[in-house]
Structures are given as structure tokens and as C-alpha cells.
Amino acid sequence: SVVERSHIPMHKWMLAFRFMASSKKGISAHQLHRTLGISYKTAWFMAHRIREAMRPTDDGQLGGNGKTVEADETFVGGKAKNRAYAKTLPSHEAVASLVERGGKVRSRHVPDVTAKTLKPILVEVIAKETNLRTDQAPVYTEIGASFASHETVNHSIKEYVRGDAHTNTVEGYFSIFKRGIYGTYHHVSAEHLKRYLAEFDFRYNERTALGVDDTERTEKAIRGAAGRRLTYRQPRGAQQAQA
């Protein structure tokens, strides 16, 4: 498991799982270090092992007949002058998220926002019987024809809702994710961005609105540790991270 051969007492592992599963915006390695009385480097390793446990094992598909999935993309990081927070990511990294209304989210760290990159992801993740909702970005034009319906809103003219066409759900997810990245973690390397996405996806997918409380969410994360092992060389991230 992700806690295999660990020198950290089991009760501290259980507390760390609880903190990460129940903190909506995440908990930094600095806070784990202070709260659990362990070194910062150990806390950093623990947090990444727990994120690995949160990664879904059975993805399945989102949507289906009569269901609606919203797709959108956002960027995190970039030069300090281009954002309110100076330390987050040294580069401007793209994230694509797909959210089923009233259901789950699936996020990917993607190399670019192009139809060539996004189309295989949407086709793999979203059932073809689904109603797709996006903004008017041209990358979705061809992809949309693969689904039961495709409606868009034009944000460039400040159109945000037209009937059931909107991307408010996925934008709400991005809001939670960015508050955590900027407000809690401060520095996230591109190398590990996928693990932070797994963490935020997990909490969203196991949220209270879907009937999952903090204890159940923690137990699911712990069960996810079974059969997974994450080892690290002395990483650059342990020296550089503020998370």
C-alpha cells in the first residue's frame, strides 16, 4: 500500500488521511508537519502518497442517456505579474475538467488546449448518449457532434446561461480547485499537478451533496491505498515546495 514500509506511526497516517479528506481546500504539508509533529519532508511525502490513494481505480464514463456533462478548461500558474499569487506554478499549465451535473468530475493536466488533445479525452470519458455543454471555444465544435446534443454559451458577449446551456457547474469546480491551489498550497510543480487534481476530484466526487460524510470520505481514501505504493528519490519538490 502507499503506507508500506513507512516509519510513521499508523495513527499519524490515519489523522493525515482524515485532514486531507475533510479539508475542502486541502491542507498544506507545512500544516501537517506542525499538526502531526513530523518533519516537513515527511509530511510532503505523506501528502503525495495520500493523493495517490485518492486517484480513482474505476473511472467508468460520465453522463449517459438524459444526462448532461459540462466541459471547460482553465490555466494555473504563469508569471507572477500575470496572477495575484507569485509562487504557484513556474509555468502556465492547462487543466481540462468534465463535470456531470449532479454527479462527478474528471480532470486532466493537458499539454495544450486543442481539439487534437481534448477530443480523445472527451470521447473516452463521456458516454456518447450525453448532452454536452461548453463555451464557444472552437476546440469543442467538432467534438460536440459526437454526443446526443451540444449547446454552447458565448462568454465573449457576456452570455452565461441560455436555457440549460451553461458551464456554471464546471466553473464552480475550478473555483474550489484554484482557492486550494492558490490559498493553501501556494507552490505546485507541473510534475505533481496531476496528483493535486486527483485530490480535488476525489473530494468533489465524494462530497456531502452526494451523501458522503467526512468519515466515509476518509475511509474511501484509506481503502484506495490498498495495492498502491509511491516511492520518491530525494525530489526537487521536497526542497522547493511550499505545499
XYZ file of C-alpha atoms in Angstrom:
243
model
C 0.000 0.000 0.000
C 1.006 3.654 -0.074
C 1.953 3.372 3.614
C 4.072 0.263 3.062
C 7.355 0.136 4.975
C 6.634 3.527 6.498
C 8.349 4.514 9.733
C 5.464 6.888 10.518
C 3.098 5.666 13.279
C -0.212 4.413 11.897
C -2.285 6.840 13.964
C -0.495 9.738 12.255
C -1.298 8.241 8.855
C -4.959 7.998 9.859
C -5.014 11.626 11.016
C -3.358 12.772 7.785
C -5.954 10.878 5.722
C -8.706 12.497 7.794
C -7.304 16.014 7.389
C -6.848 15.682 3.617
C -10.226 14.037 3.076
C -12.178 16.602 5.075
C -10.420 19.897 4.240
C -12.326 21.403 1.319
C -9.349 23.473 0.140
C -6.723 20.932 1.160
C -4.148 21.012 3.941
C -0.561 22.026 3.306
C 2.466 19.898 4.154
C 3.562 22.716 6.461
C 0.328 22.347 8.416
C 0.654 18.531 8.503
C 4.240 18.977 9.697
C 3.139 21.246 12.552
C -0.021 19.340 13.494
C 1.429 15.816 13.398
C 4.864 16.681 14.782
C 6.756 15.243 11.814
C 9.378 16.752 9.538
C 8.298 18.882 6.599
C 9.826 16.432 4.115
C 7.955 13.524 5.725
C 4.695 15.488 5.621
C 5.277 16.283 1.935
C 5.841 12.597 1.143
C 2.766 11.568 3.155
C 0.546 14.074 1.364
C 1.596 12.809 -2.069
C 1.073 9.198 -1.040
C -2.420 10.067 0.155
C -3.156 11.866 -3.127
C -2.115 8.684 -4.918
C -4.615 6.756 -2.776
C -7.300 9.244 -3.845
C -6.720 8.552 -7.545
C -9.750 6.648 -8.915
C -9.280 2.990 -9.817
C -12.546 2.516 -11.721
C -13.119 5.608 -13.814
C -16.107 4.472 -15.855
C -17.778 7.104 -18.034
C -19.584 10.275 -17.124
C -23.083 11.083 -18.339
C -25.397 8.790 -20.233
C -28.904 8.948 -21.656
C -30.665 12.134 -20.483
C -27.654 13.355 -18.515
C -25.594 16.488 -19.064
C -21.822 16.956 -18.815
C -20.075 20.321 -18.892
C -16.556 20.613 -20.309
C -14.201 23.527 -19.827
C -10.554 24.330 -19.372
C -8.576 26.662 -17.179
C -4.970 27.638 -16.568
C -2.976 27.729 -13.367
C 0.387 29.334 -12.797
C 2.280 31.563 -15.145
C 4.492 34.541 -14.476
C 3.899 36.357 -11.211
C 2.907 39.593 -12.949
C 0.030 37.730 -14.597
C -1.601 36.494 -11.419
C -2.421 37.517 -7.887
C -0.193 34.885 -6.290
C 3.524 34.778 -7.044
C 4.589 31.242 -6.166
C 2.021 28.878 -7.578
C 3.441 27.373 -10.764
C 6.536 28.478 -12.638
C 4.761 27.757 -15.915
C 1.257 28.316 -17.290
C -0.333 24.865 -17.101
C -3.626 23.818 -18.712
C -6.298 21.807 -16.901
C -9.364 20.307 -18.587
C -12.315 19.228 -16.439
C -15.524 17.389 -17.272
C -18.356 17.601 -14.744
C -21.599 15.666 -14.815
C -24.369 17.855 -13.408
C -25.338 16.421 -10.036
C -22.537 13.878 -10.381
C -18.796 13.535 -10.615
C -15.836 15.344 -12.126
C -12.866 14.095 -14.122
C -9.879 16.418 -14.523
C -6.704 16.141 -16.572
C -3.499 18.144 -16.738
C -3.151 18.612 -20.513
C -0.224 19.844 -22.601
C -2.389 22.271 -24.569
C -5.986 23.248 -25.239
C -6.529 21.985 -28.771
C -9.130 19.764 -30.409
C -6.398 17.174 -31.029
C -5.679 16.953 -27.290
C -9.212 17.288 -25.922
C -11.249 15.173 -28.348
C -9.773 11.782 -27.286
C -10.333 12.690 -23.623
C -13.978 13.657 -24.135
C -14.699 10.603 -26.272
C -13.089 8.311 -23.676
C -14.647 9.874 -20.572
C -18.145 10.945 -21.694
C -20.808 8.455 -22.827
C -21.949 9.277 -26.365
C -25.635 9.469 -25.259
C -24.772 12.505 -23.118
C -25.808 16.131 -23.636
C -22.592 18.159 -23.819
C -22.447 21.795 -22.685
C -19.431 24.036 -23.288
C -18.489 27.610 -24.048
C -17.988 28.633 -27.677
C -14.303 27.727 -27.835
C -13.726 26.319 -31.334
C -11.942 23.259 -29.916
C -15.384 21.860 -28.985
C -17.132 22.392 -32.330
C -16.193 19.096 -33.962
C -16.129 17.156 -30.679
C -19.708 18.197 -29.899
C -21.071 16.273 -32.859
C -20.029 13.016 -31.127
C -22.718 13.416 -28.440
C -26.507 13.433 -28.196
C -26.551 17.220 -28.213
C -24.101 20.067 -27.911
C -25.108 23.523 -26.744
C -22.776 26.430 -26.068
C -22.758 29.811 -24.353
C -20.826 32.780 -25.655
C -18.827 34.223 -22.783
C -17.223 36.813 -25.040
C -20.558 38.664 -25.216
C -21.228 38.008 -21.505
C -23.733 35.249 -22.208
C -23.533 32.816 -19.299
C -26.856 30.959 -19.333
C -29.211 30.210 -22.205
C -31.823 27.656 -21.245
C -29.897 24.660 -19.950
C -26.752 25.775 -21.773
C -24.148 26.947 -19.255
C -20.820 25.931 -17.739
C -21.563 27.133 -14.211
C -21.023 23.691 -12.653
C -17.534 23.130 -14.011
C -16.616 26.753 -13.255
C -17.722 26.144 -9.664
C -15.316 23.215 -9.517
C -12.492 25.375 -10.892
C -13.238 27.943 -8.192
C -12.769 25.338 -5.433
C -9.624 23.988 -7.088
C -7.997 27.395 -7.519
C -8.832 28.517 -3.993
C -6.996 25.439 -2.778
C -4.022 25.777 -5.111
C -3.525 29.495 -4.535
C -4.695 29.764 -0.939
C -3.404 26.525 0.617
C -0.615 25.076 -1.482
C 0.974 28.235 -2.944
C 3.538 26.257 -4.937
C 2.620 23.276 -7.104
C 5.076 21.863 -9.611
C 3.864 20.891 -13.086
C 5.243 17.410 -12.362
C 2.814 16.900 -9.473
C -0.197 18.866 -10.732
C -1.993 15.639 -11.721
C -1.867 14.473 -8.088
C -3.414 17.695 -6.798
C -6.154 17.283 -9.408
C -6.739 13.735 -8.131
C -7.113 15.130 -4.604
C -9.653 17.811 -5.558
C -11.532 15.442 -7.875
C -11.762 12.894 -5.050
C -13.254 15.328 -2.555
C -15.708 16.645 -5.159
C -16.740 13.137 -6.185
C -17.202 12.088 -2.550
C -18.874 15.304 -1.398
C -21.585 15.826 1.180
C -24.139 16.700 -1.526
C -23.768 13.125 -2.819
C -24.381 11.732 0.670
C -20.772 11.169 1.734
C -19.680 12.499 5.127
C -16.129 13.177 6.354
C -15.761 9.738 7.951
C -16.938 7.846 4.850
C -14.719 10.003 2.640
C -11.705 9.246 4.839
C -12.468 5.520 4.778
C -12.718 5.547 0.979
C -9.345 7.268 0.720
C -7.773 4.707 3.064
C -9.263 1.845 1.033
C -7.752 3.460 -2.043
C -4.303 2.977 -0.523
C -4.544 -0.803 -0.896
C -2.183 -2.154 -3.515
C -0.598 1.189 -4.286
C 2.933 2.160 -3.491
C 4.534 5.506 -4.206
C 8.278 5.968 -3.743
C 10.386 9.030 -4.323
C 14.022 9.773 -4.812
C 15.102 12.887 -2.932
C 12.948 15.124 -5.139
C 13.358 18.712 -6.199
C 9.823 19.230 -4.981
C 10.712 18.491 -1.357
C 13.263 21.284 -1.490
C 11.145 23.758 -3.447
C 7.538 23.065 -2.463
C 5.571 25.303 -0.184
C 2.809 22.689 -0.061
